[in-house]
XYZ file of C-alpha atoms in Angstrom:
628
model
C 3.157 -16.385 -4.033
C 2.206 -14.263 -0.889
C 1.764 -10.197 -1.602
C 4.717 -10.193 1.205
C 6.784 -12.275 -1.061
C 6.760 -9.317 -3.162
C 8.898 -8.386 -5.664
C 9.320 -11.814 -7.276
C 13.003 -13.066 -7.810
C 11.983 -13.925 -11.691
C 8.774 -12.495 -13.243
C 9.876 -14.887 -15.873
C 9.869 -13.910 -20.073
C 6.476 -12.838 -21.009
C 4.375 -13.722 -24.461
C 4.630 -10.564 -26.173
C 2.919 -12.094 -29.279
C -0.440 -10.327 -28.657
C -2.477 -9.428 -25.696
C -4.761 -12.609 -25.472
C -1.401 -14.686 -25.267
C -0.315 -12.216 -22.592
C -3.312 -12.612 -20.730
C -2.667 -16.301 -20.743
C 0.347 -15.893 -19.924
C 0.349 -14.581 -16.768
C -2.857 -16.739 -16.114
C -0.677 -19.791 -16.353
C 1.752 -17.902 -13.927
C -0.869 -17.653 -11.205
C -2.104 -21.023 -11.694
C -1.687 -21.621 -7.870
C -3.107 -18.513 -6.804
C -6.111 -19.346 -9.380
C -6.887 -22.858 -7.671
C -6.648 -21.246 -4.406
C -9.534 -18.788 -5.627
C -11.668 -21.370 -7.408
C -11.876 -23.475 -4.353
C -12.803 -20.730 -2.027
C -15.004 -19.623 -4.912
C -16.574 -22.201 -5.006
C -17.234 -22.698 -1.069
C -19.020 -19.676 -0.996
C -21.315 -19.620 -4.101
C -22.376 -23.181 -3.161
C -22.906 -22.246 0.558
C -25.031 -19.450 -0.909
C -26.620 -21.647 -3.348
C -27.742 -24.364 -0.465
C -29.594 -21.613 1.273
C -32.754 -21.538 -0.939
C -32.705 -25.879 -0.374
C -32.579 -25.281 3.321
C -35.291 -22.690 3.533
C -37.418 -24.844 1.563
C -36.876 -27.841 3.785
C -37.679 -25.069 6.647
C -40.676 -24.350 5.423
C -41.968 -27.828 4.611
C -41.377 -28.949 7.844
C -43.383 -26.056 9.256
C -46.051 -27.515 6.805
C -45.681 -30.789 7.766
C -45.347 -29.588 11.437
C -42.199 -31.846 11.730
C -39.921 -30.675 14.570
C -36.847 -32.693 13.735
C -36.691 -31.661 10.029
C -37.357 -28.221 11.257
C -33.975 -28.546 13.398
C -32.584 -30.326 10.712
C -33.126 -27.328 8.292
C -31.594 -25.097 11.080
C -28.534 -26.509 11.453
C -27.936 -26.566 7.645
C -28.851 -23.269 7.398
C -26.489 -22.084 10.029
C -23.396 -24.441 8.265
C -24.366 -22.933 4.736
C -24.031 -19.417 6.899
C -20.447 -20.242 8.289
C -19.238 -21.452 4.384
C -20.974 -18.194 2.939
C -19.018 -15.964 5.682
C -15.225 -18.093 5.393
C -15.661 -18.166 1.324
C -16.544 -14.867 1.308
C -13.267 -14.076 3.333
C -10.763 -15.776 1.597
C -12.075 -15.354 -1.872
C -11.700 -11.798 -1.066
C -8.245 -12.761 0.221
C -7.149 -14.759 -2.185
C -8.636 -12.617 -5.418
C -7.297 -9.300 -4.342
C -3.728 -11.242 -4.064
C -3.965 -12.373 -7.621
C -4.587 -8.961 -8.450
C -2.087 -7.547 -6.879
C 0.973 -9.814 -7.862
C -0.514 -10.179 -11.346
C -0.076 -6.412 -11.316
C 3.446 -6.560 -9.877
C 4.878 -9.172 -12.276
C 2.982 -6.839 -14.893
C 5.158 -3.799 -13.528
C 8.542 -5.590 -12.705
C 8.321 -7.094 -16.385
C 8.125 -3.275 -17.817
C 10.119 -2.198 -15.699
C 13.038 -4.656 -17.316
C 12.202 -3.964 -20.415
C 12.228 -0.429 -19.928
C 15.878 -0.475 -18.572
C 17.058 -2.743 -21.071
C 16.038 -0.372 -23.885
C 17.123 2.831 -21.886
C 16.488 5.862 -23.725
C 15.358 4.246 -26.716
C 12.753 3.387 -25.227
C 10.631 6.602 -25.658
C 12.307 7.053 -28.735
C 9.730 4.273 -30.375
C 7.014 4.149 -28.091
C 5.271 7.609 -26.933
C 6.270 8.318 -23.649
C 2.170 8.986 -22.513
C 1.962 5.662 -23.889
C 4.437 3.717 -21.493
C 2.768 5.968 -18.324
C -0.278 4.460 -19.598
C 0.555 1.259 -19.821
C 2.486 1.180 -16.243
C -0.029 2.611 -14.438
C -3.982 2.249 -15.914
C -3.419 -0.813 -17.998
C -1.643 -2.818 -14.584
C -4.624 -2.377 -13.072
C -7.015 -3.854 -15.965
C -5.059 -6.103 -16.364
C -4.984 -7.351 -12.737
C -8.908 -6.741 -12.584
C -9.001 -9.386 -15.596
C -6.987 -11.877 -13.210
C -8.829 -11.848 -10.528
C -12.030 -11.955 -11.731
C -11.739 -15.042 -13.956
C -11.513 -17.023 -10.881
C -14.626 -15.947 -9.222
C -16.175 -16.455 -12.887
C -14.919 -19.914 -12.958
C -16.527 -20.504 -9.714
C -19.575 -18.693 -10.540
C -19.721 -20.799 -13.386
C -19.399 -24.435 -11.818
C -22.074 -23.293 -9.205
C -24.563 -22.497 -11.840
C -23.939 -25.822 -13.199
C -23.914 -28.037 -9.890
C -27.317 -26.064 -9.175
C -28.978 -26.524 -12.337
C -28.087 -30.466 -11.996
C -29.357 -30.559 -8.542
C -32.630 -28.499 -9.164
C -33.540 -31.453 -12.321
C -32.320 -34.022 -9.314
C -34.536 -32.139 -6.637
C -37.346 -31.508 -8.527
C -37.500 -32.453 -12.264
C -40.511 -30.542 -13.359
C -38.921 -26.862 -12.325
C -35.841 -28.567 -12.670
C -35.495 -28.421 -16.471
C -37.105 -24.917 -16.424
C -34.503 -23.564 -15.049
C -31.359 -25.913 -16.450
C -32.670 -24.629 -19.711
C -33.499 -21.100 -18.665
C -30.171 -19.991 -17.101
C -27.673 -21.130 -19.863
C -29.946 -18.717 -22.084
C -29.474 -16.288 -19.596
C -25.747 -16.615 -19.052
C -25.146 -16.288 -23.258
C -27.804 -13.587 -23.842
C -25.599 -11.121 -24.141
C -23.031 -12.336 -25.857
C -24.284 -10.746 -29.571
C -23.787 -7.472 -27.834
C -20.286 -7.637 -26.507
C -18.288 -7.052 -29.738
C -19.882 -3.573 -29.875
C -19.675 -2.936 -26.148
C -15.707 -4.343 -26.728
C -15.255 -2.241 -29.775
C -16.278 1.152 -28.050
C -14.496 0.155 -24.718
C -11.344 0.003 -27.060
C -12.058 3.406 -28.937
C -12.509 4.758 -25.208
C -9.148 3.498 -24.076
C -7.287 4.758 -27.518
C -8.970 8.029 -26.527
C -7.746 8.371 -23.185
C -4.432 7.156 -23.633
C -4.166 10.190 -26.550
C -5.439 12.469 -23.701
C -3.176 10.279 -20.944
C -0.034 11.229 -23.742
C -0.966 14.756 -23.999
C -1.015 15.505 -21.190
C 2.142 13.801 -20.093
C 3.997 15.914 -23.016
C 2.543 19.109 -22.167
C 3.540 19.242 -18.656
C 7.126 18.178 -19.839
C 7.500 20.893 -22.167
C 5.646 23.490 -19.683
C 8.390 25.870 -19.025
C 8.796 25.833 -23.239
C 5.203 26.815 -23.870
C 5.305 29.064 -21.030
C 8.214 30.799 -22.618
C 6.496 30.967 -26.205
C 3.090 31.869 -24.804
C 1.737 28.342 -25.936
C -0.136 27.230 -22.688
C -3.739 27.931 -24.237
C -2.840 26.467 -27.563
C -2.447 23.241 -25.698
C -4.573 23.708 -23.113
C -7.328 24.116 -25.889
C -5.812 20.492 -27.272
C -6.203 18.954 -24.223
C -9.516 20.311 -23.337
C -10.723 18.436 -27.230
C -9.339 15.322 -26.021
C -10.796 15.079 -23.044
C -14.195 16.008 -24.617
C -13.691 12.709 -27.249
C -12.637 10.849 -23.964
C -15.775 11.557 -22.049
C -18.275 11.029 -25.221
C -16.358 7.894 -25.894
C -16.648 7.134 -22.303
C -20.698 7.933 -22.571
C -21.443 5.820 -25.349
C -19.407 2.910 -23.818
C -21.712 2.992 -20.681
C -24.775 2.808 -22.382
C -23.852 -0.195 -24.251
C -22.504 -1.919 -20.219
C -26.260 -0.226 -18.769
C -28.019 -2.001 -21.827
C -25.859 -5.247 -20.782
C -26.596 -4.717 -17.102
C -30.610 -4.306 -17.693
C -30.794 -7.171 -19.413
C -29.073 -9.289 -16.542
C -31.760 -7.890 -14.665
C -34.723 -8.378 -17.147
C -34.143 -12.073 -18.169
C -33.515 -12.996 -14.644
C -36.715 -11.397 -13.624
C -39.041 -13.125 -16.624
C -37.752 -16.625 -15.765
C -38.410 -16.138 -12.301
C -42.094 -15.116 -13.554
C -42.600 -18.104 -15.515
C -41.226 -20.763 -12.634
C -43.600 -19.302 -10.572
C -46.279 -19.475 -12.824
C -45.669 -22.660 -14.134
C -44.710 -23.958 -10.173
C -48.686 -22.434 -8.767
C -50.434 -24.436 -11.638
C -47.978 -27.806 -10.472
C -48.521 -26.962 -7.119
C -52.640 -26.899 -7.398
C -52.100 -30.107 -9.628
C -50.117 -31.820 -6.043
C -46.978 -32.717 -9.056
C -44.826 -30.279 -6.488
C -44.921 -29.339 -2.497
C -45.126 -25.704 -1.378
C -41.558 -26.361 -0.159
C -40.111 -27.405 -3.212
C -41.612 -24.019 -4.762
C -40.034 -21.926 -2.336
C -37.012 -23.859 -2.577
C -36.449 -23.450 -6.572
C -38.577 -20.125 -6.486
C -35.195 -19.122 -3.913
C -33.034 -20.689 -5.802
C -33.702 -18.191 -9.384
C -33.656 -15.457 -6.487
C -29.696 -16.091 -5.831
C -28.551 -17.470 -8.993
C -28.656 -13.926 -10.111
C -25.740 -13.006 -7.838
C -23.191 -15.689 -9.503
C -24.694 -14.690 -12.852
C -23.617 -11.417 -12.275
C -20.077 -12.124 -12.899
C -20.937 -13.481 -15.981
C -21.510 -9.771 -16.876
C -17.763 -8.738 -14.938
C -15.620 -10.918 -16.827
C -17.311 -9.751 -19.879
C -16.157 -5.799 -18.860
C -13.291 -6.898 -17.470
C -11.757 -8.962 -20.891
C -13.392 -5.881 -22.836
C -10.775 -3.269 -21.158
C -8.114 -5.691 -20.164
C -7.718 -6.375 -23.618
C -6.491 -3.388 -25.170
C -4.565 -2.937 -22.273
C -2.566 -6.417 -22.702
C -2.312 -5.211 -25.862
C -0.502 -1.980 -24.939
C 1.423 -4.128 -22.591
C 2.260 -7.016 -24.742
C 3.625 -3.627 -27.667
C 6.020 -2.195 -25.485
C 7.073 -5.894 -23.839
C 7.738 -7.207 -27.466
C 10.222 -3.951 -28.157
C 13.826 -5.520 -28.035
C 17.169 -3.815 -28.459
C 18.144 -2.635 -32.140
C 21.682 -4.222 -31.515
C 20.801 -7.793 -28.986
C 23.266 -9.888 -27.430
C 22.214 -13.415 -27.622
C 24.953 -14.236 -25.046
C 27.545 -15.375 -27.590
C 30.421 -14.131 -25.577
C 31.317 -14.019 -21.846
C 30.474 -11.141 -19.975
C 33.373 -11.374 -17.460
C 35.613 -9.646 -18.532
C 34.766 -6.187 -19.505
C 37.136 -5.146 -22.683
C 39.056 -2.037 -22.922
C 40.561 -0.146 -26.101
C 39.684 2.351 -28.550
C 36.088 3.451 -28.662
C 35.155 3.752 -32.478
C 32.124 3.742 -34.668
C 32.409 2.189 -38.046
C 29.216 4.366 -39.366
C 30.830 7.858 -39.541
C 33.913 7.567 -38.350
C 34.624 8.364 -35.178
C 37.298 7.252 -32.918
C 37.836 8.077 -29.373
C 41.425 6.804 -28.172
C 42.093 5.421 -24.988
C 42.795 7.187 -21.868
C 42.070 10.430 -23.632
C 39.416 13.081 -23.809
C 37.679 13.612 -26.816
C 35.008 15.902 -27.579
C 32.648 16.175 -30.811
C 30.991 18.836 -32.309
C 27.932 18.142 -33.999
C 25.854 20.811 -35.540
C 22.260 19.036 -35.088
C 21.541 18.086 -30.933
C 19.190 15.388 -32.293
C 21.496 13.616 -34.482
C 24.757 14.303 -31.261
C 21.687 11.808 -28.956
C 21.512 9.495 -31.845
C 25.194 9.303 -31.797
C 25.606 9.436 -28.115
C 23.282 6.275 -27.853
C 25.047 4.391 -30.490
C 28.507 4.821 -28.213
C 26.395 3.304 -25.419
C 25.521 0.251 -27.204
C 21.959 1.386 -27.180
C 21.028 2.467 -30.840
C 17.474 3.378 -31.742
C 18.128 2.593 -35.330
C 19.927 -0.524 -37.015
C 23.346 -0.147 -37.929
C 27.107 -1.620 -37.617
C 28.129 -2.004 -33.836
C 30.466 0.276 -32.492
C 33.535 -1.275 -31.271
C 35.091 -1.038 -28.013
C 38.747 -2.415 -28.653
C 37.853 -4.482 -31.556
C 34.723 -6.079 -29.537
C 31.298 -5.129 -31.023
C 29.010 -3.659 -27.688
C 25.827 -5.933 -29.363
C 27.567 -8.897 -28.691
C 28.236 -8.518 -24.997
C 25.897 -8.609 -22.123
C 23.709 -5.811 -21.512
C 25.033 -5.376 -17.911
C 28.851 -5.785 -19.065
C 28.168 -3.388 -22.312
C 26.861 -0.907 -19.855
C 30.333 -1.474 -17.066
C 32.222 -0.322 -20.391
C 30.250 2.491 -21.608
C 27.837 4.498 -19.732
C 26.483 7.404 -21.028
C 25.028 10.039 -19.771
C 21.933 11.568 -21.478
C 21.498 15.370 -22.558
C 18.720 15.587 -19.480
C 19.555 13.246 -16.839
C 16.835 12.159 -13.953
C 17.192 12.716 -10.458
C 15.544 9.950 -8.434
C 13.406 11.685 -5.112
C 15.999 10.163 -1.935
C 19.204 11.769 0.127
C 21.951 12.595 -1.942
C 23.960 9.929 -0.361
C 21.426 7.325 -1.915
C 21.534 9.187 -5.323
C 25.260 8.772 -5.591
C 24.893 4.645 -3.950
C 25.483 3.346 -8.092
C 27.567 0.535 -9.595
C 31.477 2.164 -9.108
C 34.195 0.974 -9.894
C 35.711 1.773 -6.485
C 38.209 4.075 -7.820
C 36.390 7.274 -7.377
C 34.690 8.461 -4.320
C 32.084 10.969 -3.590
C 33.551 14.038 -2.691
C 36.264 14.131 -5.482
C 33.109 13.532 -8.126
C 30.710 16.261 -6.383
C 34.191 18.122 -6.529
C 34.923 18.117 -9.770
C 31.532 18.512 -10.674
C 31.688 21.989 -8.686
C 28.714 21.122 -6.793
C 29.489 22.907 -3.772
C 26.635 25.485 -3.856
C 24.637 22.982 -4.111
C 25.484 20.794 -1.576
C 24.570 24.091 0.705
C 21.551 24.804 -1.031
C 20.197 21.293 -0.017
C 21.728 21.682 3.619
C 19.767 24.334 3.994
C 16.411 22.740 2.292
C 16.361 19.817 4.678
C 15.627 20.232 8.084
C 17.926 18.474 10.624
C 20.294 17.592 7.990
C 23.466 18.584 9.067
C 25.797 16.302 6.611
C 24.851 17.303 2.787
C 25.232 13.292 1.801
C 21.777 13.166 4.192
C 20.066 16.292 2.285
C 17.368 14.876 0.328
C 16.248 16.098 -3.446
C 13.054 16.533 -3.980
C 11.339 14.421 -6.825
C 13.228 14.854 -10.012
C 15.174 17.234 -8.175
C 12.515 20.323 -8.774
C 13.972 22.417 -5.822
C 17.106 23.114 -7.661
C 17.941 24.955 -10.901
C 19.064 23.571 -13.909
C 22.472 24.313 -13.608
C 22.447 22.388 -10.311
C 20.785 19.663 -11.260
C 23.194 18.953 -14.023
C 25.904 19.008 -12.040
C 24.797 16.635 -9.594
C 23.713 14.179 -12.704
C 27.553 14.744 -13.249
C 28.846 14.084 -10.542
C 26.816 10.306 -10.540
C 27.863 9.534 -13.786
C 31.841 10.356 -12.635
C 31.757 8.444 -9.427
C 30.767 5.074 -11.457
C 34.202 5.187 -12.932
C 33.129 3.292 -16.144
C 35.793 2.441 -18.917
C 34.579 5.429 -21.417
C 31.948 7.878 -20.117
C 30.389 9.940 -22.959
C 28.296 13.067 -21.849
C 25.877 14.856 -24.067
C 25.826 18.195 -23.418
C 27.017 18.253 -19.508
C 27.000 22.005 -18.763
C 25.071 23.570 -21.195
C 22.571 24.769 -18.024
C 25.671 26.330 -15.920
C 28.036 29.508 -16.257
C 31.087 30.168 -18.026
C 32.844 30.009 -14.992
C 31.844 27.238 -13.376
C 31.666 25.247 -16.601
C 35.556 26.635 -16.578
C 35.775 24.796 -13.549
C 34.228 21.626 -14.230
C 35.833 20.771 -17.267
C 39.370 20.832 -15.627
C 37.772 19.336 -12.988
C 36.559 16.323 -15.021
C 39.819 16.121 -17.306
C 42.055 15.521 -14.242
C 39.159 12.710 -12.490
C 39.405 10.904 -16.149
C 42.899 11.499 -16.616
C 43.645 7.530 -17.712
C 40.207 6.915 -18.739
C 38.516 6.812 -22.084
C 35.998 10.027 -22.180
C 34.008 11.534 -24.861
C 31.817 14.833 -24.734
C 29.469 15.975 -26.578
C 29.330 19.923 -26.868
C 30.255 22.922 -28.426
C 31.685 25.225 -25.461
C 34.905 26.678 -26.843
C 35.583 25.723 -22.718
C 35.194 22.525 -22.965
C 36.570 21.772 -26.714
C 39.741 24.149 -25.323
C 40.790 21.649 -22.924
C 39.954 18.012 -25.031
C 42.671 16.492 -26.141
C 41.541 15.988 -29.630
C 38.097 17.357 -31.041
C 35.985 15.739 -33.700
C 33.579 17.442 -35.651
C 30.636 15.306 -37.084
C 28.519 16.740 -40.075
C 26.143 14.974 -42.132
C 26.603 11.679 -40.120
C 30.244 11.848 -40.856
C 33.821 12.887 -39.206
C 34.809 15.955 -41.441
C 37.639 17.166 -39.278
C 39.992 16.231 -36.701
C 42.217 18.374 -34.615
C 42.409 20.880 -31.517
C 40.190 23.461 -30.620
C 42.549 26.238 -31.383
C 43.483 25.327 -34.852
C 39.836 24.075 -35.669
C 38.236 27.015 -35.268
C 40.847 29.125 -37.709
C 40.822 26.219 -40.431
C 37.541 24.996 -40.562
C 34.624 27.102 -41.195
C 31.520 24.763 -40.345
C 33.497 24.242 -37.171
C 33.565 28.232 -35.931
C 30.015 28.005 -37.464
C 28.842 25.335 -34.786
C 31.083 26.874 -31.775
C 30.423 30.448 -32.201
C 26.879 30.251 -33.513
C 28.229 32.899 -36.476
C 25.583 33.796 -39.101
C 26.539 33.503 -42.962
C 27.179 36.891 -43.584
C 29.841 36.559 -40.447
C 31.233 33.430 -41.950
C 31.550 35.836 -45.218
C 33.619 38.089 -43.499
C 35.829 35.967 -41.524
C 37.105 33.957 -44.762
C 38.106 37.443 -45.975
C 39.792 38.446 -43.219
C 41.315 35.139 -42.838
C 42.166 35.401 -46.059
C 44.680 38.520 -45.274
C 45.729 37.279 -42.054
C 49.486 36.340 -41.458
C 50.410 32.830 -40.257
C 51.787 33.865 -37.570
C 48.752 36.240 -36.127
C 47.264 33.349 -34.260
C 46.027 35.129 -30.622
C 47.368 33.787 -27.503
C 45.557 30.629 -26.715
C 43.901 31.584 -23.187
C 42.785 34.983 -24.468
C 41.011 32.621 -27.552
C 39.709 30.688 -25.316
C 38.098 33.593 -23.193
C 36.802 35.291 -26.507
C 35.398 31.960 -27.858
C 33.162 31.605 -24.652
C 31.878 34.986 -24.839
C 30.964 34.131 -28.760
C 29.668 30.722 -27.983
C 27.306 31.699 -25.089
C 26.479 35.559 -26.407
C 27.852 36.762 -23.219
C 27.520 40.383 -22.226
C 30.251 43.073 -22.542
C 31.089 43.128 -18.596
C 30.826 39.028 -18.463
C 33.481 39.712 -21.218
C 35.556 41.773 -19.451
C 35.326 39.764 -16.262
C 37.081 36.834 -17.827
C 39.845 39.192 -19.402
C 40.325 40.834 -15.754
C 40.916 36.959 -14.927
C 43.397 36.153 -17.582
C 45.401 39.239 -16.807
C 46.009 38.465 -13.390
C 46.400 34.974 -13.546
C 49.245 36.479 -15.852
């Protein structure tokens, strides 16, 4: 696999078990690459390796003022030169492209994962943890991968030199066969510590990585509370216990690193030593001296990635661990493929665990008083529960045991803060459709006029708004628009039932008005369910559901809800309990046949539901009237 050949087709199933099994893993998938890099490994460290032999035959030629060895040395030296130099390139070539496709089969298997789950994804995992993991812990990871090869190489050099230095010269020889496996496991008794506070360091940072990542999230919250310095003051502890952890982790690598240089350093002292007394006793030649003298000189450099792999396992570790958590999440509710995916079924939407049943071809909205437990629910229609349960049923079919891809053609849903993806708006709205429904009736009924014009006039030279492009996440526009456009995606997909959570609670009365006709005549033959409690919205569903504790406690319309059932009119028009008091007395004393007219309810229960002002109030009964 070539870094061109990028993405791959299949990253293939990972081992999710625990991170050494990960590691090995993905070793075993860059088995090729990992050959390629031993050989070229090992064509450099060897070339590098011959050099000290060559100088030594060099200089006892010069000794033995012998011409022809002398050009004999020469040459060597200038072949060991050229293997050094192309080794050197294409171990570079070769490690950096095990690094980087380790990294991307690393990425594209998270990224899987991470659309299989959906939103439940950050429901069990932290979301700082996943950025973490996807961006930080790739790159460990990948450092891991590509320096085991160079390590392997480094490590078959050492060996082919000791062998040849007993072969060469057997006195020195066993000096230094003995003397460099000492060196190579020396520190080993230190590396659980320096692994242990390497981990402590990473758990640190990925606490800071996740604070962080939720503060800036919530920003405009803690702006509006006046919470920025609490934060900022919980940050600014973290990173304090990331930097001491970081400190006391380097000491423990410089104490490694000095003692790579120290032992190195007193063998070399004691060959020479013991190599002057052989040399007076004529038991060696002054080149053979040089030669294995040279040879302790550049052993150091392989021996130095003895130290690397150490660091690298130390913080790849944790990471593959990270990695191998998140990987090893599956879906509460898994298919295992027991029934075909081609054909997507169609029916009644309905979930066994409280109750609720959305009809076909009809619009259906719930009320629930808690937003948290409306996601949970929202999810569940989806096929994508956080939490294990009975299946919901899409015309008698159980979601968990169809395909992921087909459960999601049946259901999508769309979540209570939808993600817009930096592009053009034309490549925002480029999803799986059905066909049926093209752009400009969705952005329609969406009401997203303004702001098509608002990102006309954003975008230079764009003269068609499909071309406009949205800036990451889509930060240039308000909320308001922003939901809308996230509307307008999920209605051009045309999916079999579309449930929205909350899909204008950012926008007007007026507009949201607007959209909801808008979206009941687009789904008019389609299965939809909303989530909400707009009197606007619930005014124009075809049935409404209320949902407390978990369960369906009442069924009706909007109109006749809000009369009848008091923790209904206490969800839609946010009353207090003394209010509630006073409306079951007056209710009480109230004829049957008092009921207001139903579009002058409907104006009144918006201006309760979203505390709108007196003239916002008067603005929709100026409306009413003269649409009368």
């Amino acid at each position: 696999m070539q870094i061109q050949d990028l993405p791959y087709p299949d990253p293939g199933v990972p081992d999710a078990r625990s991170g050494p099994r990960f590691l090995w893993w993905l070793f075993r998938n860059q088995l090729g690459g990992q050959l390629k890099a031993l050989a070229w490994g090992l064509l450099h460290f060897l070339s590098v390796s011959a050099l000290p032999f060559c100088v030594g035959v060099a200089v006892q030629a010069v000794v033995d003022r012998s011409g022809t060895r002398l050009a004999l040395a020469g040459g060597l030296l200038a072949l060991c030169c050229a293997g050094t130099a192309i080794g050197e390139t294409f171990l570079h070539r070769t490690a950096v492209t095990n690094w980087i496709t380790a990294a991307a089969r690393v990425q594209q298997v998270l990224a899987r994962k991470a659309a299989q789950l959906g939103s439940a994804l950050t429901r069990r995992v932290a979301a700082g943890e996943v950025v973490a993991v996807s961006t930080g812990d790739v790159e460990k990871i990948g450092w891991f991968v590509e320096a085991w090869s160079r390590f392997t190489a480094a490590a078959v050099t050492i060996v082919i030199v000791c062998v040849g230095l007993v072969v060469y010269q057997p006195a020195l020889g066993v000096v230094v066969a003995v003397g460099l496996p000492v060196l190579a496991v020396a520190v080993l008794p230190l590396l659980p510590r320096a692994t242990r506070r390497a981990d402590f360091q990473r758990e640190k940072a990925g606490r800071a990585t996740e604070l962080a990542s939720d503060t800036v999230a919530g920003l405009r919250v803690l702006r509006g509370i006046g919470g920025e310095e609490l934060f900022l003051d919980r940050y600014r502890r973290a990173s304090q216990e990331v930097r001491h952890a970081a400190v006391r982790s380097a000491r423990m690598w410089s104490l490694i690193s000095a003692i790579q240089v120290l032992l190195p350093g007193l063998l070399l002292i004691a060959v020479v030593w013991y190599g002057v007394h052989l040399a007076r006793d004529g038991r060696v030649t002054i080149g053979e001296l040089v030669a294995v003298y040279s040879s302790i000189m550049i052993l150091t450099y392989p021996l130095r990635h003895f130290e690397e792999i150490a660091m690298a396992y130390s913080f790849s570790r944790p990471s593959a661990r990270r990695a191998a958590r998140v990987l090893a999440l599956e879906r509460v509710t898994d298919t295992d493929g027991s029934r075909d995916g081609s054909e997507v079924p169609s029916g009644d939407l309905y979930d066994p665990a409280t109750g609720l049943l959305a009809p076909t071809a009809r619009l259906t909205a719930v009320v629930c008083g808690d937003p948290d437990a409306a996601g949970r629910l929202a999810e569940r229609l989806g096929g994508h529960a956080s939490e294990e349960g009975t299946p919901v049923l899409l015309g008698g079919v159980p979601l968990d045991e169809l395909p992921l891809d087909s459960a999601r053609t049946a259901v999508l849903v769309q979540d209570k803060d939808p993600v817009l993806l930096s592009g053009t708006l034309r490549e925002l709205l480029d999803v799986p459709r059905s066909g049926g429904v093209g752009a400009e009736e969705a952005l329609a009924a969406a009401q997203c006029e303004d702001v098509l014009a608002a990102l006309v006039q954003g975008s230079v030279g764009a003269e068609d708004p499909m071309d406009a492009r949205i800036t990451e996440r889509g930060r240039s526009l308000s909320g308001g628009q922003r939901q809308r456009l996230a509307l307008a995606r999920s209605l051009i997909t045309d999916p079999e039932v579309l449930v929205l959570d909350e899909p204008t609670s950012a926008v007007d009365s007026h507009t949201e008005a607007r959209i909801a006709e808008g979206v009941r005549k687009l789904r008019a033959g389609r299965t939809t369910v909303v989530f909400t409690s707009s009197p606007l919205l619930l005014d124009r569903a075809d049935r409404v559901v209320l949902v407390h504790e978990g369960e369906v406690a009442a069924i009706g319309v909007h109109r006749d809800l809000v009369h009848t059932e008091p923790r209904y009119r206490a969800v839609v028009t946010r009353e207090t309990d003394e209010e509630a008091a006073v409306n079951g007395a007056s209710g009480d004393k109230a004829a049957p046949d008092s009921a207001p007219d139903s579009a002058l309810d409907s104006a009144l229960d918006s201006a309760l539901g979203k505390k709108a002002s007196l003239k916002d109030v008067l603005k929709e009964l100026e409306e009413i009237e003269e649409s009368a």
